Structure formats: structure tokens, C-alpha cells
Tab-separated table of C-alpha atoms in Angstrom:
chain	number	residue	atom	x	y	z
A	1	MET	CA	-0.056	-0.130	0.435
A	2	SER	CA	1.107	3.624	-1.048
A	3	ASN	CA	1.756	6.511	1.120
A	4	GLU	CA	-0.803	8.678	-0.714
A	5	MET	CA	-3.373	5.609	-0.283
A	6	ILE	CA	-2.546	5.069	3.454
A	7	SER	CA	-2.378	9.050	4.056
A	8	ARG	CA	-5.661	9.040	2.503
A	9	HIS	CA	-7.293	6.608	4.148
A	10	GLY	CA	-6.082	8.081	7.548
A	11	THR	CA	-7.017	11.099	9.453
A	12	ASP	CA	-3.837	11.771	11.511
A	13	GLN	CA	-2.848	14.887	9.610
A	14	THR	CA	-6.776	16.398	9.851
A	15	MET	CA	-6.637	15.331	14.104
A	16	LYS	CA	-2.700	16.755	14.328
A	17	SER	CA	-4.230	20.379	12.752
A	18	LEU	CA	-7.203	20.181	15.054
A	19	ASP	CA	-5.238	19.807	18.189
A	20	ALA	CA	-2.951	22.464	17.384
A	21	LYS	CA	-5.887	25.050	17.007
A	22	TRP	CA	-7.534	24.174	20.585
A	23	ARG	CA	-3.944	24.488	22.043
A	24	LEU	CA	-4.171	27.256	21.132
A	25	MET	CA	-6.931	28.367	21.595
A	26	ASN	CA	-7.104	27.057	25.297
A	27	ALA	CA	-4.163	29.174	25.463
A	28	ALA	CA	-5.285	32.461	24.643
A	29	LEU	CA	-8.700	31.931	27.373
A	30	GLU	CA	-6.199	31.330	29.489
A	31	LYS	CA	-4.915	34.968	29.089
A	32	LEU	CA	-8.282	36.178	29.483
A	33	GLY	CA	-9.198	34.088	32.986
A	34	GLN	CA	-11.809	31.944	30.453
A	35	SER	CA	-12.915	28.751	31.566
A	36	VAL	CA	-10.761	26.094	29.289
A	37	THR	CA	-12.758	24.184	26.613
A	38	THR	CA	-12.980	20.598	25.781
A	39	LYS	CA	-10.847	18.886	23.850
A	40	PRO	CA	-12.929	18.061	20.798
A	41	LEU	CA	-13.436	14.423	19.542
A	42	PRO	CA	-12.207	12.846	16.483
A	43	ALA	CA	-15.113	12.665	13.345
A	44	ARG	CA	-16.722	9.905	12.579
A	45	ARG	CA	-15.088	8.890	9.063
A	46	THR	CA	-17.613	7.231	6.813
A	47	GLY	CA	-15.596	5.169	4.473
A	48	HIS	CA	-16.778	4.529	0.513
A	49	LEU	CA	-16.989	0.913	-1.490
A	50	LEU	CA	-17.959	0.079	-5.050
A	51	VAL	CA	-18.478	-3.389	-4.636
A	52	ALA	CA	-18.905	-4.875	-7.914
A	53	LEU	CA	-19.995	-8.484	-8.555
A	54	ASP	CA	-20.107	-10.846	-12.129
A	55	LEU	CA	-23.178	-12.455	-12.508
A	56	THR	CA	-23.399	-13.910	-15.059
A	57	GLY	CA	-24.207	-18.057	-15.480
A	58	SER	CA	-24.354	-19.325	-12.805
A	59	ARG	CA	-23.114	-17.817	-9.564
A	60	ALA	CA	-26.060	-17.715	-7.833
A	61	GLU	CA	-24.643	-19.251	-5.085
A	62	SER	CA	-21.787	-16.799	-5.014
A	63	LEU	CA	-24.577	-14.167	-5.179
A	64	LYS	CA	-25.591	-15.630	-1.555
A	65	GLN	CA	-22.242	-15.747	0.329
A	66	ALA	CA	-22.056	-11.944	-1.384
A	67	ARG	CA	-24.840	-10.880	0.552
A	68	LYS	CA	-24.574	-12.915	3.490
A	69	ALA	CA	-20.729	-11.748	3.531
A	70	THR	CA	-21.752	-7.685	2.996
A	71	ALA	CA	-23.916	-8.010	6.119
A	72	ALA	CA	-21.516	-9.296	8.402
A	73	MET	CA	-18.923	-6.265	7.103
A	74	PHE	CA	-21.365	-3.457	8.453
A	75	GLU	CA	-21.592	-4.983	12.103
A	76	ALA	CA	-17.869	-6.395	12.060
A	77	ILE	CA	-17.011	-2.528	11.619
A	78	ARG	CA	-19.437	-0.895	13.888
A	79	ALA	CA	-17.720	0.138	16.418
A	80	ILE	CA	-14.999	1.772	13.918
A	81	GLY	CA	-16.919	4.090	11.502
A	82	SER	CA	-18.934	2.979	8.640
A	83	VAL	CA	-18.878	2.806	5.408
A	84	ALA	CA	-21.428	3.529	2.410
A	85	VAL	CA	-21.934	0.874	0.040
A	86	LYS	CA	-22.811	1.003	-3.935
A	87	LEU	CA	-23.017	-2.088	-5.608
A	88	ALA	CA	-22.337	-2.430	-9.244
A	89	TYR	CA	-22.938	-5.842	-11.527
A	90	TYR	CA	-22.357	-6.851	-15.471
A	91	ARG	CA	-24.254	-10.104	-16.685
A	92	GLY	CA	-25.919	-11.280	-19.657
A	93	SER	CA	-24.870	-10.007	-22.890
A	94	CYS	CA	-24.620	-6.014	-22.475
A	95	GLU	CA	-25.974	-5.582	-19.493
A	96	CYS	CA	-23.890	-3.422	-16.407
A	97	LYS	CA	-25.545	-1.464	-14.308
A	98	ALA	CA	-24.364	0.208	-10.674
A	99	GLY	CA	-26.988	1.260	-7.810
A	100	ALA	CA	-27.188	3.865	-5.308
A	101	TRP	CA	-25.387	4.324	-2.115
A	102	HIS	CA	-26.368	3.148	0.906
A	103	ASP	CA	-24.852	3.228	4.238
A	104	ASP	CA	-27.557	0.242	5.911
A	105	ALA	CA	-26.620	-3.241	5.603
A	106	GLU	CA	-30.293	-4.062	5.272
A	107	LYS	CA	-30.978	-1.744	2.302
A	108	VAL	CA	-27.901	-3.114	0.255
A	109	CYS	CA	-29.002	-6.747	1.065
A	110	ARG	CA	-32.515	-6.216	0.148
A	111	SER	CA	-30.433	-4.393	-3.306
A	112	MET	CA	-28.736	-7.698	-3.500
A	113	LEU	CA	-31.956	-10.093	-2.979
A	114	SER	CA	-33.327	-8.464	-6.227
A	115	LEU	CA	-30.164	-9.716	-8.124
A	116	SER	CA	-30.115	-13.052	-10.237
A	117	CYS	CA	-27.452	-14.399	-12.497
A	118	GLU	CA	-27.701	-14.177	-16.231
A	119	SER	CA	-25.083	-15.942	-19.143
A	120	GLY	CA	-23.221	-13.749	-20.668
A	121	GLU	CA	-19.066	-13.328	-21.437
A	122	THR	CA	-17.735	-10.291	-18.607
A	123	GLN	CA	-17.502	-7.011	-18.585
A	124	ILE	CA	-14.807	-6.265	-16.079
A	125	ALA	CA	-13.077	-3.166	-17.975
A	126	ARG	CA	-16.881	-1.748	-18.077
A	127	VAL	CA	-16.635	-1.720	-13.868
A	128	LEU	CA	-13.675	-0.439	-13.856
A	129	ARG	CA	-14.793	3.111	-15.898
A	130	LEU	CA	-17.831	2.851	-13.340
A	131	ALA	CA	-15.429	3.039	-10.702
A	132	LEU	CA	-13.035	6.060	-12.206
A	133	SER	CA	-16.591	8.565	-13.806
A	134	GLU	CA	-17.439	8.109	-9.825
A	135	ASN	CA	-18.689	11.533	-8.739
A	136	GLU	CA	-19.029	10.464	-4.711
A	137	LYS	CA	-14.578	10.234	-4.241
A	138	LEU	CA	-14.104	6.234	-3.802
A	139	SER	CA	-12.121	4.263	-0.496
A	140	GLY	CA	-11.805	1.831	-3.091
A	141	LEU	CA	-13.100	-0.869	-5.952
A	142	VAL	CA	-13.562	-4.086	-4.823
A	143	PHE	CA	-14.158	-6.871	-7.548
A	144	ILE	CA	-15.799	-10.314	-6.694
A	145	GLY	CA	-15.270	-12.670	-9.390
A	146	ASP	CA	-14.013	-15.843	-11.552
A	147	HIS	CA	-13.172	-15.240	-14.847
A	148	CYS	CA	-12.085	-13.130	-17.558
A	149	GLU	CA	-13.004	-13.191	-21.436
A	150	GLU	CA	-11.731	-9.558	-22.171
A	151	ARG	CA	-8.471	-8.305	-23.761
A	152	PRO	CA	-5.590	-7.448	-20.909
A	153	GLU	CA	-3.999	-5.161	-22.564
A	154	GLN	CA	-7.183	-2.809	-21.820
A	155	LEU	CA	-7.647	-3.962	-18.331
A	156	LEU	CA	-4.557	-3.686	-17.295
A	157	ALA	CA	-4.463	-0.079	-18.463
A	158	LEU	CA	-7.200	1.079	-16.832
A	159	ALA	CA	-5.963	-0.556	-13.597
A	160	GLU	CA	-2.869	1.849	-14.174
A	161	THR	CA	-5.825	4.873	-14.084
A	162	LEU	CA	-6.413	3.279	-10.780
A	163	GLY	CA	-3.361	3.533	-9.283
A	164	THR	CA	-2.749	6.932	-10.877
A	165	ARG	CA	-6.328	8.467	-9.612
A	166	SER	CA	-5.274	7.068	-5.947
A	167	LEU	CA	-8.082	4.228	-6.330
A	168	PRO	CA	-6.963	0.500	-5.575
A	169	LEU	CA	-8.858	-2.275	-6.748
A	170	PHE	CA	-9.229	-5.493	-4.337
A	171	ILE	CA	-9.898	-8.154	-6.400
A	172	PHE	CA	-11.431	-10.735	-4.842
A	173	HIS	CA	-10.712	-14.269	-6.871
A	174	GLU	CA	-13.675	-17.123	-7.089
A	175	CYS	CA	-10.657	-20.132	-7.893
A	176	ALA	CA	-11.526	-23.980	-8.084
A	177	ASP	CA	-9.102	-25.812	-8.267
A	178	HIS	CA	-10.850	-27.467	-11.479
A	179	ASP	CA	-11.173	-24.657	-13.185
A	180	ALA	CA	-9.650	-23.791	-16.022
A	181	TRP	CA	-10.621	-20.484	-16.902
A	182	SER	CA	-10.635	-19.254	-13.608
A	183	LEU	CA	-6.674	-20.551	-13.432
A	184	GLN	CA	-6.279	-18.735	-16.299
A	185	ALA	CA	-7.576	-15.293	-15.223
A	186	LYS	CA	-5.208	-15.381	-11.792
A	187	PRO	CA	-2.166	-13.267	-13.327
A	188	LEU	CA	-3.752	-10.999	-14.955
A	189	PHE	CA	-5.992	-10.119	-11.630
A	190	GLU	CA	-2.970	-10.208	-10.021
A	191	ARG	CA	-1.330	-7.483	-12.233
A	192	MET	CA	-4.387	-5.130	-12.001
A	193	ALA	CA	-4.583	-4.947	-8.414
A	194	LYS	CA	-1.170	-4.695	-8.689
A	195	LEU	CA	-1.367	-1.450	-11.013
A	196	SER	CA	-3.806	0.463	-8.736
A	197	GLY	CA	-1.884	-0.171	-5.649
A	198	GLY	CA	-4.572	-2.531	-4.245
A	199	VAL	CA	-4.234	-6.135	-3.199
A	200	TYR	CA	-5.040	-9.518	-4.931
A	201	VAL	CA	-7.079	-12.645	-2.917
A	202	GLU	CA	-7.767	-15.531	-4.071
A	203	PHE	CA	-10.741	-17.810	-2.934
A	204	LYS	CA	-12.747	-21.544	-2.750
A	205	PRO	CA	-16.216	-21.433	-4.153
A	206	ASP	CA	-18.787	-21.487	-0.985
A	207	SER	CA	-16.196	-19.448	0.757
A	208	GLY	CA	-18.337	-17.233	3.411
A	209	ALA	CA	-16.618	-16.591	5.710
A	210	VAL	CA	-13.965	-16.255	3.956
A	211	LEU	CA	-15.754	-13.422	2.106
A	212	LYS	CA	-16.846	-11.933	5.197
A	213	GLU	CA	-13.159	-11.644	6.436
A	214	LEU	CA	-12.027	-9.833	3.735
A	215	LEU	CA	-14.789	-7.501	2.915
A	216	SER	CA	-14.331	-6.469	6.895
A	217	SER	CA	-10.905	-5.688	6.051
A	218	ILE	CA	-11.046	-3.014	2.996
A	219	ALA	CA	-14.016	-1.389	4.849
A	220	ALA	CA	-11.788	-0.912	8.132
A	221	LEU	CA	-8.948	-0.184	5.411
A	222	SER	CA	-11.445	2.946	3.763
A	223	VAL	CA	-12.913	4.177	7.484
A	224	GLY	CA	-9.614	4.380	9.271
A	225	GLY	CA	-6.423	2.976	7.398
A	226	VAL	CA	-4.036	0.648	8.596
A	227	LYS	CA	-4.973	1.372	11.508
A	228	ALA	CA	-8.224	0.273	11.532
A	229	VAL	CA	-7.592	-2.846	10.246
A	230	GLU	CA	-5.195	-3.238	13.425
A	231	ARG	CA	-8.230	-2.683	15.545
A	232	MET	CA	-10.647	-5.821	13.982
A	233	ALA	CA	-10.547	-9.522	15.776
A	234	LEU	CA	-7.770	-11.126	14.118
A	235	PRO	CA	-8.801	-13.276	11.126
A	236	THR	CA	-9.548	-17.276	11.807
A	237	THR	CA	-9.227	-17.723	7.564
A	238	SER	CA	-5.795	-18.266	6.139
A	239	GLU	CA	-7.126	-16.010	2.738
A	240	GLY	CA	-8.262	-12.921	5.670
A	241	ARG	CA	-5.263	-13.122	7.567
A	242	GLN	CA	-3.448	-13.044	3.960
A	243	LEU	CA	-4.682	-9.961	3.604
A	244	ARG	CA	-4.554	-8.293	6.862
A	245	GLY	CA	-0.799	-9.239	6.906
A	246	ARG	CA	-0.854	-7.266	3.237
A	247	LEU	CA	-3.270	-4.356	4.061
A	248	LEU	CA	-0.398	-3.899	6.956
A	249	LEU	CA	2.835	-4.828	5.477
A	250	GLY	CA	1.744	-2.550	2.174
A	251	SER	CA	2.651	-4.836	0.591
A	252	GLY	CA	-0.268	-4.100	-2.359
A	253	ASN	CA	0.996	-1.140	-3.805
A	254	GLY	CA	3.907	-1.862	-6.820
A	255	LYS	CA	3.253	-0.620	-9.901
A	256	HIS	CA	6.376	-1.548	-11.712
């Protein structure tokens, strides 16, 4: 994770500025014989995550797992801050849409309940362009999918643009050992995440607990940076521990 990315998520500079102003104000009040003011509390941060889902083919079970993991994510970061989520998805031959921003787990999950899967080719490039055109300042883009049927050059160029905008791409790759298409997509997904300053994590199908921990860690990062990730309960899955370690070490920032 780059210094730019960490500073964008953190609030250290803002709080230092507030502390300095508070000390100066109290010094002036003391000279006037006035009572000292109470130190201001830090503002509660809200992260903004665009969560994109591959809804092509028979991914109904994956959608169900994503819905449960998203609900658990909101609960997991409640003590740290709040996160607003916008769902995006693609399915069929040419459908790629994004919804509204929601900071409530029930509303997000209700939106997911209305979704279904439809066979078609991947439209990852359109998802990346949605993120780049978003008016709200994003904390990150999360993509959950398995295959890729698009030109690598185009996707890599878009991922690099995400990196120049300090918009990390977190790819949670559902990769089955027997699925040649998902195995073929792995090197490209890894490269895309790296170029954007994000992180790639592979997980197996029907791994709801893994997806919950992955989403929760990224949500915490979006709210309060690596310090918020440290405050989260230690992951119980190997994939969750892998992601946490990479976020804390800042090892997902390479742009070579």
C-alpha cells in the first residue's frame, strides 16, 4: 500500500491540525481568564466502497455468499466507523449497472436480493470505468468474480489509471482448482490489483466466512486506514490473515 493511499484513508494530519488549533484557543482563553474548552472528539469517518459483482452464468450461490458477507461486514466495523456501499454488477450480453449509495446493511442486502444471474461474457472494463467516473471520492473498488474474457491490455491500462487516481482495486478471485478459466485469469487479476495499488486474494467457491473477513478488512481500511485494520478481530481464515498481513505491511502497492 502506497503512502498516498494510507494518508488518504487516515486522519492523522487532520487531527494534528485540530489539536494545534485547540491548544492555541485554550492558551488565548487562559490569558483572558476564561475556562478551558474540552478537547474536540475526532470526527466519525465514513468510507465509500464500490463493490462490483460478476453475475454471469451460474453464480447464484456466489451472490448468496456475497450478500451474507456484506451484512456481516457492516456489523464488523460498527465500532470503528461507517461504510457506504454502492453495488455494481454485470450480467448477460451487455448489462452493467450501478445502484445508489447505502450505509445500511439491510438496504444493501435488499438490493442484492433483487439480483439474479444471467449467462454472458465478462464486462470488467465497464466496471473499472464506472469507478473512474464516480462523483463520490472512493476509498476503493472491490471486485468479486471468477473468469475474464476481455483483452488484458485494456484492463491493465484501466488498472494503471486507477493507480494514478489513488483508487485501489481489491480483487477477490473465486478460483476453483478444476476451473481452467479461473486459473487462466489469475495472473491478469494479480497484475491488475498490483498496478492499481490494491490487493489480490484468491478464495475457493462456497467460502462465505472467507469473503466476510475479506470485505470487513477492506471496509475497515476505507474508514480508518491500517490503524482501523489493526483494531479488527484477528481473521480465522488463512485468506483473511493473508489480506490483513498485506494491508498492514503495505505490500500491495507495487507498480512495476
